[in-house]
PDB file of N, CA and C in Angstrom:
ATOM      1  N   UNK A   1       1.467  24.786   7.863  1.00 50.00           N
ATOM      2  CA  UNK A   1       2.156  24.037   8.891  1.00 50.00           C
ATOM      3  C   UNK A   1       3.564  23.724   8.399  1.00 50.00           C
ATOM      4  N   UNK A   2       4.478  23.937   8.957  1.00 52.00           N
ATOM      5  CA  UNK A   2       5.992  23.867   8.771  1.00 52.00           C
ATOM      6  C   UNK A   2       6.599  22.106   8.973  1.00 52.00           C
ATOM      7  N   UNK A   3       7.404  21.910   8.275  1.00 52.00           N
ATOM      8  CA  UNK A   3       8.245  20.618   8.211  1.00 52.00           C
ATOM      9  C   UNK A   3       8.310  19.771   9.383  1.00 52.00           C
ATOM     10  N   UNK A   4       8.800  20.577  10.205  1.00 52.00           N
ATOM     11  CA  UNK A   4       9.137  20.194  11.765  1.00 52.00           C
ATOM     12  C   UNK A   4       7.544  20.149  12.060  1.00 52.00           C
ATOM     13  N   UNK A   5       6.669  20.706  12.093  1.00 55.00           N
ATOM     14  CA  UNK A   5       5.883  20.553  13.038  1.00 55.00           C
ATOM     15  C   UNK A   5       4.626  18.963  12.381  1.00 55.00           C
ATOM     16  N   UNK A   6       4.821  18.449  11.359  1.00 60.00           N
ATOM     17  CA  UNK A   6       4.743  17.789  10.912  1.00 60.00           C
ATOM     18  C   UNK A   6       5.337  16.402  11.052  1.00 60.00           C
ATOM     19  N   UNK A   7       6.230  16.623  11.711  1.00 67.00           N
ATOM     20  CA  UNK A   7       7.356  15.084  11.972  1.00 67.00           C
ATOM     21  C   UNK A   7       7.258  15.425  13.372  1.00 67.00           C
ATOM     22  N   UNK A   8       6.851  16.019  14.449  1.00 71.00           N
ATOM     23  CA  UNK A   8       6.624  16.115  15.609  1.00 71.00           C
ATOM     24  C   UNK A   8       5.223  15.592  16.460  1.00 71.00           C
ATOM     25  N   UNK A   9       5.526  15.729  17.845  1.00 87.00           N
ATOM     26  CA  UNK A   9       4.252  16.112  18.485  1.00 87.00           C
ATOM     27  C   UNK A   9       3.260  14.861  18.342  1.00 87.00           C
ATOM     28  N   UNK A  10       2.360  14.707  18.889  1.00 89.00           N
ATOM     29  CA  UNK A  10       0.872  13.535  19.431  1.00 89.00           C
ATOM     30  C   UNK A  10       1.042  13.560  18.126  1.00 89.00           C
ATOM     31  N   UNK A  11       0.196  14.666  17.283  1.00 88.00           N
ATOM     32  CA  UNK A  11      -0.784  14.191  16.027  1.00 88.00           C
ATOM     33  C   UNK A  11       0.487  13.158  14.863  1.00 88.00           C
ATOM     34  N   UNK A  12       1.781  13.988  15.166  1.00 89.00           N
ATOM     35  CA  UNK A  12       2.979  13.288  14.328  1.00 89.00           C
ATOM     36  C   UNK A  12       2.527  11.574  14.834  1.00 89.00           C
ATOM     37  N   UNK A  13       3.001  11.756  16.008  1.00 91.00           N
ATOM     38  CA  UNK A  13       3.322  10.371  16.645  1.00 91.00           C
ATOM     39  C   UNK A  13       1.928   9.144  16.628  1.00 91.00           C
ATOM     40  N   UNK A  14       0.066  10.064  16.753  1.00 92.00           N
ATOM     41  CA  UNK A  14      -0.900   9.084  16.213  1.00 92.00           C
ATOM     42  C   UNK A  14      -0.871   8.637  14.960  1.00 92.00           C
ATOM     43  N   UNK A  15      -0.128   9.644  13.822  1.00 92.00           N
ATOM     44  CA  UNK A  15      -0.149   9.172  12.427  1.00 92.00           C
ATOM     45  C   UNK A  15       0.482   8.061  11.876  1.00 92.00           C
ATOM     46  N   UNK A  16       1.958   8.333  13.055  1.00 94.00           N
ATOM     47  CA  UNK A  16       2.906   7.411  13.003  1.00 94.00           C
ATOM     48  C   UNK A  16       2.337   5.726  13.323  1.00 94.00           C
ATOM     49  N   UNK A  17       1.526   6.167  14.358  1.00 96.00           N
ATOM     50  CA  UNK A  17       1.089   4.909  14.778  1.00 96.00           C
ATOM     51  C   UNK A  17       0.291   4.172  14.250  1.00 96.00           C
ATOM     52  N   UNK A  18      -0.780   4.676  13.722  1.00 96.00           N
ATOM     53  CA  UNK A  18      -1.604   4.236  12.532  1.00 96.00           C
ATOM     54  C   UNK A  18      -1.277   3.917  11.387  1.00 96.00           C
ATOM     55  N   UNK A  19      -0.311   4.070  11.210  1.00 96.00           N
ATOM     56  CA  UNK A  19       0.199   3.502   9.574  1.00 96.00           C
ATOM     57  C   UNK A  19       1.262   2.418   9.572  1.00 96.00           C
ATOM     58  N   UNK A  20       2.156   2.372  10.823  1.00 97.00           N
ATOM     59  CA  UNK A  20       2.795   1.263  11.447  1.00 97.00           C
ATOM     60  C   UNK A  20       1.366  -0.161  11.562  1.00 97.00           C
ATOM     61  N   UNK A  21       0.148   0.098  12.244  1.00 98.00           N
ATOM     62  CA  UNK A  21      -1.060  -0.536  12.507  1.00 98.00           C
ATOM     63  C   UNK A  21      -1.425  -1.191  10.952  1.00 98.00           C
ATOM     64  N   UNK A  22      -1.420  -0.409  10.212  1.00 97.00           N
ATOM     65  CA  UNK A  22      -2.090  -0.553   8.979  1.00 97.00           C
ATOM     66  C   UNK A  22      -1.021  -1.294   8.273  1.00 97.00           C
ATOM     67  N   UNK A  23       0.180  -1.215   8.534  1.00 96.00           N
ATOM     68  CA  UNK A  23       0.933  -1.662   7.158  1.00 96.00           C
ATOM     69  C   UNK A  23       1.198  -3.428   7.711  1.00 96.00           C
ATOM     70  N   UNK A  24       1.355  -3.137   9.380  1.00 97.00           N
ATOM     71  CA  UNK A  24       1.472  -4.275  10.196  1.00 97.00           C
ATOM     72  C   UNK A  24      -0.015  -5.549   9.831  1.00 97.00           C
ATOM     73  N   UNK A  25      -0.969  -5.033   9.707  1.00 97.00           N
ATOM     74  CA  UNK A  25      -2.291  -5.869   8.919  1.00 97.00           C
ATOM     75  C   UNK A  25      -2.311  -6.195   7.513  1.00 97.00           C
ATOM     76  N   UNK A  26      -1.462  -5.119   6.831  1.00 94.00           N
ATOM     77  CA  UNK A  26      -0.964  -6.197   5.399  1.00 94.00           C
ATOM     78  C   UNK A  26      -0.349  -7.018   5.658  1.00 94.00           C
ATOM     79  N   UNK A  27       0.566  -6.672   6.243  1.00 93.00           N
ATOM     80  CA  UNK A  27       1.443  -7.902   6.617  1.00 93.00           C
ATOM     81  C   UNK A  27       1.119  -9.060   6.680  1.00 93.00           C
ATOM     82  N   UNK A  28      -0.168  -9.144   7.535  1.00 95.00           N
ATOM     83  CA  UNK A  28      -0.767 -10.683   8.222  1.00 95.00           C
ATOM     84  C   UNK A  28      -1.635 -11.243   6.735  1.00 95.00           C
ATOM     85  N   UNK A  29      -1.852 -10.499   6.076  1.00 93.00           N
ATOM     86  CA  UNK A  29      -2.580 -10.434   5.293  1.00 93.00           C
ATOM     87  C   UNK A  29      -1.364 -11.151   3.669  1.00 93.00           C
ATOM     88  N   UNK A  30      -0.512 -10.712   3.424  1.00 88.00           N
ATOM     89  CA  UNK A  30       0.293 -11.365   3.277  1.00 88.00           C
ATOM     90  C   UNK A  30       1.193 -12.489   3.185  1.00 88.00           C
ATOM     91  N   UNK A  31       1.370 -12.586   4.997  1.00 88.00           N
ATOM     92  CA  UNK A  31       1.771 -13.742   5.457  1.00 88.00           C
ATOM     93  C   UNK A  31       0.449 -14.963   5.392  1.00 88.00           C
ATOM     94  N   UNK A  32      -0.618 -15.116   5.419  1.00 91.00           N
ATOM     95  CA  UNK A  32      -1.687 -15.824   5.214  1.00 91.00           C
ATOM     96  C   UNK A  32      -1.872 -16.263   4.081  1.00 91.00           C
ATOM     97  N   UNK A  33      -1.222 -15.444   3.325  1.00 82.00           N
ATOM     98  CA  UNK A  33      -1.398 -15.898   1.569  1.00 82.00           C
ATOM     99  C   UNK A  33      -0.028 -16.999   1.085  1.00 82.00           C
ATOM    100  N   UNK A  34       0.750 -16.515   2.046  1.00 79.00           N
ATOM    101  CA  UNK A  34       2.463 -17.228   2.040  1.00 79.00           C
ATOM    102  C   UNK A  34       1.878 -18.746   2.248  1.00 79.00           C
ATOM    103  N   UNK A  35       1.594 -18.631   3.599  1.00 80.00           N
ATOM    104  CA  UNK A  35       1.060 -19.907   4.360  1.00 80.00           C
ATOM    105  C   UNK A  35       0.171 -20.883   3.568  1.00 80.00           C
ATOM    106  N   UNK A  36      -1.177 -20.207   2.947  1.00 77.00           N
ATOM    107  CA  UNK A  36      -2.235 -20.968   2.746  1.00 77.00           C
ATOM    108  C   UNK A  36      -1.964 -21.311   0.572  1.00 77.00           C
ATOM    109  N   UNK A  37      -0.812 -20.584   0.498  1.00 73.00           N
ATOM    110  CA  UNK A  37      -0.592 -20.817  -1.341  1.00 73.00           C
ATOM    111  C   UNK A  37      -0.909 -19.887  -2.087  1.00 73.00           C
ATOM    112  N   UNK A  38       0.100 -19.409  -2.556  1.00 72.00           N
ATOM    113  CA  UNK A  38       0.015 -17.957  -3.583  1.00 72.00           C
ATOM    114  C   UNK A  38      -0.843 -18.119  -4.806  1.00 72.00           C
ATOM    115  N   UNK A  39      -1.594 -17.618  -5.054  1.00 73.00           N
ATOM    116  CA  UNK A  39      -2.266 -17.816  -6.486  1.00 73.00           C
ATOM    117  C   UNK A  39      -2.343 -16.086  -7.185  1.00 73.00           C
ATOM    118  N   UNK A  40      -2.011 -16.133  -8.219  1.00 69.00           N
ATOM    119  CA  UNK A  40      -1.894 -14.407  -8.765  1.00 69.00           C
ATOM    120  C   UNK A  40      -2.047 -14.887 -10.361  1.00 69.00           C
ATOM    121  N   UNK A  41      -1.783 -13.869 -10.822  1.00 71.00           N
ATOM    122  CA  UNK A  41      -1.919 -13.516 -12.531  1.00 71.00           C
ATOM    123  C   UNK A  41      -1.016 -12.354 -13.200  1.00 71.00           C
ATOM    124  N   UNK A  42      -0.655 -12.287 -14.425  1.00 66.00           N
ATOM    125  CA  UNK A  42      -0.306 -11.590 -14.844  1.00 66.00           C
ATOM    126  C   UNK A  42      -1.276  -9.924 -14.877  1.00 66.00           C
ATOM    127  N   UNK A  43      -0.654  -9.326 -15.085  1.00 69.00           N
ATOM    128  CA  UNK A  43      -1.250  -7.854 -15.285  1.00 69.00           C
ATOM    129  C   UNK A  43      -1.428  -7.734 -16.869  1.00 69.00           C
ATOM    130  N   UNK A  44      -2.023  -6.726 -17.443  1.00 69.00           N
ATOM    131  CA  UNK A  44      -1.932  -6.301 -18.808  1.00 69.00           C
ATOM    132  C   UNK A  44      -0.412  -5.921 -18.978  1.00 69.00           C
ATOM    133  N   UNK A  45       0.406  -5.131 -18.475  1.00 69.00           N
ATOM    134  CA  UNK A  45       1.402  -5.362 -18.896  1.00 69.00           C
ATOM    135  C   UNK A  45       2.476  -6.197 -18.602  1.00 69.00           C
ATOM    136  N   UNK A  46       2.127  -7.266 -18.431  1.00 69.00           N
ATOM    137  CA  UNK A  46       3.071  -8.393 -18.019  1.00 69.00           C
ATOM    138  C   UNK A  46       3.349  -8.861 -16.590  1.00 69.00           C
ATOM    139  N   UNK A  47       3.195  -7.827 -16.040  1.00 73.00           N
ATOM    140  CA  UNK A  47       3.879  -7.871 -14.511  1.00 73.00           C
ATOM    141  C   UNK A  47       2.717  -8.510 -13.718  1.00 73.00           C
ATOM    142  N   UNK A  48       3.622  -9.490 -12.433  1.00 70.00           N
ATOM    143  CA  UNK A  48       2.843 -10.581 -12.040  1.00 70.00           C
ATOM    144  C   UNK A  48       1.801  -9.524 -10.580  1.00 70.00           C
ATOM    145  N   UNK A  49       0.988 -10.496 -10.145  1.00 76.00           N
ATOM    146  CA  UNK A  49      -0.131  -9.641  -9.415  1.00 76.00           C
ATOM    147  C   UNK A  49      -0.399 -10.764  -8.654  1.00 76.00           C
ATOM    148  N   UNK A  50      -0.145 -10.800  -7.470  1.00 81.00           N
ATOM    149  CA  UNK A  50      -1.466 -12.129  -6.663  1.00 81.00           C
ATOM    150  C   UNK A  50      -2.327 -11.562  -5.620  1.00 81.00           C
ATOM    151  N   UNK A  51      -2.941 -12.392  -5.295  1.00 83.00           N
ATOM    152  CA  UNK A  51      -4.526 -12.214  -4.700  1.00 83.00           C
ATOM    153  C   UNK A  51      -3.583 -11.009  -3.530  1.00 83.00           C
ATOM    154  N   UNK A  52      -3.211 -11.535  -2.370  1.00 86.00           N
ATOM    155  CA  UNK A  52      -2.131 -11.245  -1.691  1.00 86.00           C
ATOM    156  C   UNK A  52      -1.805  -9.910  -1.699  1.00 86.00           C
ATOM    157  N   UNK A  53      -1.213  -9.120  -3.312  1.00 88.00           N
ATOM    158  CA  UNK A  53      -1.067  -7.669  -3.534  1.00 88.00           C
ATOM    159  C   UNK A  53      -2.464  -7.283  -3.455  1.00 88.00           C
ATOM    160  N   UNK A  54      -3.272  -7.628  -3.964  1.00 89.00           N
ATOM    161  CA  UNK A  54      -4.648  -7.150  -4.264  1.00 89.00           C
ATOM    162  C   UNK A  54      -5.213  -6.899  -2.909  1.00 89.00           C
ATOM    163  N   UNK A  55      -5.237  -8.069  -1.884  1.00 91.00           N
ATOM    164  CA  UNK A  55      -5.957  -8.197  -0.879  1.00 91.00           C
ATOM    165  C   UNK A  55      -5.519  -6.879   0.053  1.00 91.00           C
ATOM    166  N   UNK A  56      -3.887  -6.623   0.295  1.00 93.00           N
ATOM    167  CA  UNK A  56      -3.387  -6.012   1.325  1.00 93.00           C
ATOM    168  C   UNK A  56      -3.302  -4.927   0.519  1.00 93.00           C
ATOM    169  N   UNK A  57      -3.637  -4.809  -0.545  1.00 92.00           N
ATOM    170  CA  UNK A  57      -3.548  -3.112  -1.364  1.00 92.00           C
ATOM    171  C   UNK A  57      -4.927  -2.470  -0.800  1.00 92.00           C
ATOM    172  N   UNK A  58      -6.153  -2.940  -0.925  1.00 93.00           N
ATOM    173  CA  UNK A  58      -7.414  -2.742  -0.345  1.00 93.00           C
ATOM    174  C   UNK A  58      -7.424  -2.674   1.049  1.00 93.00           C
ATOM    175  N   UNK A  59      -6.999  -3.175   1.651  1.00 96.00           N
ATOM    176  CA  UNK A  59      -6.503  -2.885   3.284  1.00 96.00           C
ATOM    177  C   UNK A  59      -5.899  -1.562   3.210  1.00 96.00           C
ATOM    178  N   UNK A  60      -4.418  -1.318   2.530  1.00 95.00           N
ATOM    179  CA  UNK A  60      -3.977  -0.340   2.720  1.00 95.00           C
ATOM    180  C   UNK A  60      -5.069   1.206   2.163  1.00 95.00           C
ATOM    181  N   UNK A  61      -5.317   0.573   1.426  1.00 94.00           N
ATOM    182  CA  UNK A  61      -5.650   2.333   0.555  1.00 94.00           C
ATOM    183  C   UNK A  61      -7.023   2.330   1.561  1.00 94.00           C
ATOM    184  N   UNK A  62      -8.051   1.544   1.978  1.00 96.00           N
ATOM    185  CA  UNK A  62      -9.080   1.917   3.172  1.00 96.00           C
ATOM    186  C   UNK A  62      -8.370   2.292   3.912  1.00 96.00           C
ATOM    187  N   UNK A  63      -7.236   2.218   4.828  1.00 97.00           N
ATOM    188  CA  UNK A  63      -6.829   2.391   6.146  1.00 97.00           C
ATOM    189  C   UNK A  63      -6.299   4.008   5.909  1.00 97.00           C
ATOM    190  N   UNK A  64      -5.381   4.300   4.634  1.00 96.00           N
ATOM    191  CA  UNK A  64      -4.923   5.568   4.684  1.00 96.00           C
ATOM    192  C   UNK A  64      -6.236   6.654   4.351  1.00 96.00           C
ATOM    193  N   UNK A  65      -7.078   5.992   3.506  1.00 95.00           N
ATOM    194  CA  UNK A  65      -8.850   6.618   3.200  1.00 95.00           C
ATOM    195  C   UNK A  65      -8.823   7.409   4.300  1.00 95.00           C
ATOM    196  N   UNK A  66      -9.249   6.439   5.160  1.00 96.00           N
ATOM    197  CA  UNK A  66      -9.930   7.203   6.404  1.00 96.00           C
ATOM    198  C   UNK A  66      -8.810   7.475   7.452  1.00 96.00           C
ATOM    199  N   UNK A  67      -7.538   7.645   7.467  1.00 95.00           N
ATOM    200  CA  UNK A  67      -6.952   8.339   7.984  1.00 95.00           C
ATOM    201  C   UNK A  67      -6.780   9.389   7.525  1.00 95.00           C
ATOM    202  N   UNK A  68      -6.229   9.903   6.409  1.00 92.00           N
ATOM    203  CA  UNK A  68      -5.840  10.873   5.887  1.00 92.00           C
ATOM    204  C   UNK A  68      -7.175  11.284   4.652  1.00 92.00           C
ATOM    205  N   UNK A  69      -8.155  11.232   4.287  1.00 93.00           N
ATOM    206  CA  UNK A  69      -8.926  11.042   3.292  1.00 93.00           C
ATOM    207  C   UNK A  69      -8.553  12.328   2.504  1.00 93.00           C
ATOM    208  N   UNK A  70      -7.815  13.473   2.772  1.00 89.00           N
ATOM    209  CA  UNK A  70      -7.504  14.517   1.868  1.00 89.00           C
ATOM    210  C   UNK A  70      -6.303  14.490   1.102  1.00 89.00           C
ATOM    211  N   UNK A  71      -5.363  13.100   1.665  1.00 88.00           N
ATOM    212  CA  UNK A  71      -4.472  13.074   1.081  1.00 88.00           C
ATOM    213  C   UNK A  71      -3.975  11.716  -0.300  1.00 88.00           C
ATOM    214  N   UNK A  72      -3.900  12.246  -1.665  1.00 86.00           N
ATOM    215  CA  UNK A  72      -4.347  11.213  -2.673  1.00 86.00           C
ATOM    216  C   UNK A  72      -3.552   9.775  -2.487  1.00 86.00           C
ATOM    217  N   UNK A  73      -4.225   9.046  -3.051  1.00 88.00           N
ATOM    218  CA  UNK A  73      -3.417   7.555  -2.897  1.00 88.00           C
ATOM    219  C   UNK A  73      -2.810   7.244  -4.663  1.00 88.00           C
ATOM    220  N   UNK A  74      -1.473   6.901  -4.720  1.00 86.00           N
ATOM    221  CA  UNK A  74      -0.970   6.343  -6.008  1.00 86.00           C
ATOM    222  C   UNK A  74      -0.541   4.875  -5.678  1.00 86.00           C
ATOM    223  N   UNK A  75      -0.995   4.111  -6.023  1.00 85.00           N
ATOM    224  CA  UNK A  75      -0.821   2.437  -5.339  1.00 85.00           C
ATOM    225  C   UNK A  75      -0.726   1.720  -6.914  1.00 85.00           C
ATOM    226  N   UNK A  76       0.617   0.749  -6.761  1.00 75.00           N
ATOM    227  CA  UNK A  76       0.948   0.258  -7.609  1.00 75.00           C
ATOM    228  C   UNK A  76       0.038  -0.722  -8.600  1.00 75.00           C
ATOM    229  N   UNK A  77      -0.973  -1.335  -7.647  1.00 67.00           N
ATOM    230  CA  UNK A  77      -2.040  -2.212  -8.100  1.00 67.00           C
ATOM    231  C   UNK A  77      -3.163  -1.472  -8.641  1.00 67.00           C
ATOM    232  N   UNK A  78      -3.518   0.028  -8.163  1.00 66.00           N
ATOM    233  CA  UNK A  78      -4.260   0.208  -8.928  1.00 66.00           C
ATOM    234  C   UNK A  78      -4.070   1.262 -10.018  1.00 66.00           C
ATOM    235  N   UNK A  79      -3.293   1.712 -10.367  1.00 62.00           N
ATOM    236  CA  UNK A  79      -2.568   2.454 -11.605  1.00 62.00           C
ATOM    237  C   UNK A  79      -2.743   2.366 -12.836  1.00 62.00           C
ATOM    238  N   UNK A  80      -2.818   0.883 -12.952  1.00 54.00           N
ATOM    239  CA  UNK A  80      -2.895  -0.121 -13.900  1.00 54.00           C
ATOM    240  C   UNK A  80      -4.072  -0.105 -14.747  1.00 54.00           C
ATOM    241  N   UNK A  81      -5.298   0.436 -13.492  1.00 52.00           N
ATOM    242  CA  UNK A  81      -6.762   0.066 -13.875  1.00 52.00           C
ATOM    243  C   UNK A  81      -7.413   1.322 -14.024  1.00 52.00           C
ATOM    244  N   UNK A  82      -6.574   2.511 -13.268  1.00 52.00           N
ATOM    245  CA  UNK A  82      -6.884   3.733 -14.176  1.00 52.00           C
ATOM    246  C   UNK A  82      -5.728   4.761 -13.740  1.00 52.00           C
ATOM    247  N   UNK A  83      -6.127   6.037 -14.297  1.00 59.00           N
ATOM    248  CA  UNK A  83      -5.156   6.720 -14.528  1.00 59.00           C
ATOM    249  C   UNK A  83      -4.879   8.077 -13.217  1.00 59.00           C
ATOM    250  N   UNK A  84      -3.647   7.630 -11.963  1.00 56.00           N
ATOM    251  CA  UNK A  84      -3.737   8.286 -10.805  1.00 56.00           C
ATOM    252  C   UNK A  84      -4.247   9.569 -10.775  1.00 56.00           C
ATOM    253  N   UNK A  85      -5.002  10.226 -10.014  1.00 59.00           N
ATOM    254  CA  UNK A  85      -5.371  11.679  -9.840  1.00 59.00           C
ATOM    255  C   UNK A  85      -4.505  12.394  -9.753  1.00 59.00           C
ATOM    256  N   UNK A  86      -4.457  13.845  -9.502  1.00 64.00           N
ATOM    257  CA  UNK A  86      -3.617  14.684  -9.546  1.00 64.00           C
ATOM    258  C   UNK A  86      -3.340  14.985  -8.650  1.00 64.00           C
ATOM    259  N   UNK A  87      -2.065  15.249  -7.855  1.00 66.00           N
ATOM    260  CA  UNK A  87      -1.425  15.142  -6.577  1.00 66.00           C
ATOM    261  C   UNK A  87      -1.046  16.081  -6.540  1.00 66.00           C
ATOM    262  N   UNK A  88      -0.634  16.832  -4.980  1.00 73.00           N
ATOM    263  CA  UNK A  88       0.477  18.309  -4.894  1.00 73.00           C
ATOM    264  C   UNK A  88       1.721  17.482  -4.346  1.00 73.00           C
ATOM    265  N   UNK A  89       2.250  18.218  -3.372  1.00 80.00           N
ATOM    266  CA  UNK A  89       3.130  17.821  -2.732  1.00 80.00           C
ATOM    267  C   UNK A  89       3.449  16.453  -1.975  1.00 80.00           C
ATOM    268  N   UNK A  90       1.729  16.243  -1.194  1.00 84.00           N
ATOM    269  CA  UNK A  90       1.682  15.109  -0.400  1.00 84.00           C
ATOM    270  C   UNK A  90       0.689  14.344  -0.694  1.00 84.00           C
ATOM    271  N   UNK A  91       1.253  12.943  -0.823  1.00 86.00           N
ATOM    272  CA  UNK A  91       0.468  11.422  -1.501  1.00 86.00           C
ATOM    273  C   UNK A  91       0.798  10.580  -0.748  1.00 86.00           C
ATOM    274  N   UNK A  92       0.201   9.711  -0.720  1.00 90.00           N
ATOM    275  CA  UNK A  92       0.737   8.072  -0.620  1.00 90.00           C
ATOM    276  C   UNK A  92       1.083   7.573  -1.940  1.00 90.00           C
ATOM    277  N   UNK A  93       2.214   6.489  -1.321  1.00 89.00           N
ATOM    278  CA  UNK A  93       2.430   5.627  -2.616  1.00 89.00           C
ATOM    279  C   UNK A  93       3.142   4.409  -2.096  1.00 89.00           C
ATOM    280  N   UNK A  94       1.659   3.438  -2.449  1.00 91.00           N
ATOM    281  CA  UNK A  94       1.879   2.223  -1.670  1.00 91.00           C
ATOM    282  C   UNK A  94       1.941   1.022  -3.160  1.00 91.00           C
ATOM    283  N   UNK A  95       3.051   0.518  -2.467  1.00 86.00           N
ATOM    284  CA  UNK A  95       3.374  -1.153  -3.366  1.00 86.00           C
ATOM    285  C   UNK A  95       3.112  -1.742  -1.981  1.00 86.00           C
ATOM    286  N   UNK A  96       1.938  -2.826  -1.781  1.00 81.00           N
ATOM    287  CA  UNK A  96       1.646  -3.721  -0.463  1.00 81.00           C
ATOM    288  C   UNK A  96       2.794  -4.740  -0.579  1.00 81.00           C
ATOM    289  N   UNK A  97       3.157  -5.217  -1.854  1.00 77.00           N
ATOM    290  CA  UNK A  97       4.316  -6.202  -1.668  1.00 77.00           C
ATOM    291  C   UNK A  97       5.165  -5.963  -2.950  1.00 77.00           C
ATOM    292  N   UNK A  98       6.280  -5.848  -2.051  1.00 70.00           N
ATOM    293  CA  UNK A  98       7.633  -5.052  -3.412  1.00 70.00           C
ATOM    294  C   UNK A  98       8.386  -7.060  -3.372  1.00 70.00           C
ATOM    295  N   UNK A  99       8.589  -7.258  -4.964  1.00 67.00           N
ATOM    296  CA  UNK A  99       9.324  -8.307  -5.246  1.00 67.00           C
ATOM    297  C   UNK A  99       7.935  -9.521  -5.255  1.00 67.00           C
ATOM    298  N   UNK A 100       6.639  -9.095  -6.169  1.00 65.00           N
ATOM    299  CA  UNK A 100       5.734 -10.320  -6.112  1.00 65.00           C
ATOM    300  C   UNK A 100       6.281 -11.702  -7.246  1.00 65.00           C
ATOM    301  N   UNK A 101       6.892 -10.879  -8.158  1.00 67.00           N
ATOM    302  CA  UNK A 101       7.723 -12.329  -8.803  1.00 67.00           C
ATOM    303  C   UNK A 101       8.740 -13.275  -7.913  1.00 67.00           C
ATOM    304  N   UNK A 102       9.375 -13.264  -6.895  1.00 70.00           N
ATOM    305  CA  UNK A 102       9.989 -13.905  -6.022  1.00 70.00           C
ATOM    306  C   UNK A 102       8.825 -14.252  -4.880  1.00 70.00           C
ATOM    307  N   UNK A 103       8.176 -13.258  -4.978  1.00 66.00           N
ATOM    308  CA  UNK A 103       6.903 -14.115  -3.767  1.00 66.00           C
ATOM    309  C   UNK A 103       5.866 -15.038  -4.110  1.00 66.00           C
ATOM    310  N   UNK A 104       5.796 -14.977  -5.172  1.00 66.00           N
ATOM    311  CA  UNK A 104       5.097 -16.420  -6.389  1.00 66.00           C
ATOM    312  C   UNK A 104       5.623 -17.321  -6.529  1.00 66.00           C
ATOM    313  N   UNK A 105       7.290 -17.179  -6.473  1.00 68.00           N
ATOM    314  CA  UNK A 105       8.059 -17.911  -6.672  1.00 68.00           C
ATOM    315  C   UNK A 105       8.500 -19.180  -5.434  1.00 68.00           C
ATOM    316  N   UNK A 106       8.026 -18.336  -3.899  1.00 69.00           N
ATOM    317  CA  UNK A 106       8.204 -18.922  -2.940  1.00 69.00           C
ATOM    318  C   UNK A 106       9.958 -18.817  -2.631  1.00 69.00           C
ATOM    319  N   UNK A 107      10.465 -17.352  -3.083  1.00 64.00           N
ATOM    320  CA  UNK A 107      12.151 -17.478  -2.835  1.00 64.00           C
ATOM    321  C   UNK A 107      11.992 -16.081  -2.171  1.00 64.00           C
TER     322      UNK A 107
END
């Protein structure tokens, strides 16, 4: 299947829509954690983690699962805990929340 026909057309535009759906439910997922009080932890290598990344990382990587299930997931939260599979051309690569040290921080 060619470039163009890939960024085109229904199946372009359901994919489109489903992952707009999916990223839009981290979101809430997110924002609920904003609202109700951030609680997280450090990672093994230093870098901070809250419930929040965790929660809407598991949202995300189910939602692209079963959308795309042939296509691999590299997600920042879970990298950490083992070592990503082997990818070709096309992956996901999801951070659910970019800047969690300022979002702990409440800035």
């Amino acid at each position: 299947m060619s470039a163009a026909a890939l960024s085109t057309g229904a199946a372009f535009t359901a994919r489109r829509d489903a992952v707009a759906a999916i990223a839009a439910a981290a979101g809430e997922v997110i924002l609920a954690h904003d609202r109700a009080g951030i609680t997280g932890e450090d990672t093994a290598d230093g870098s901070p983690v809250t419930i929040a990344d965790r929660e809407a990382d598991t949202l995300i990587t189910a939602g692209l699962t079963v959308l795309e299930p042939a296509i691999p997931i590299v997600s920042e939260e879970s990298v950490a805990a083992r070592e990503p599979a082997a990818f070709g051309r096309r992956f996901w690569l999801v951070d659910p929340l970019d800047g969690t040290r300022e979002f702990g921080a409440g800035t």
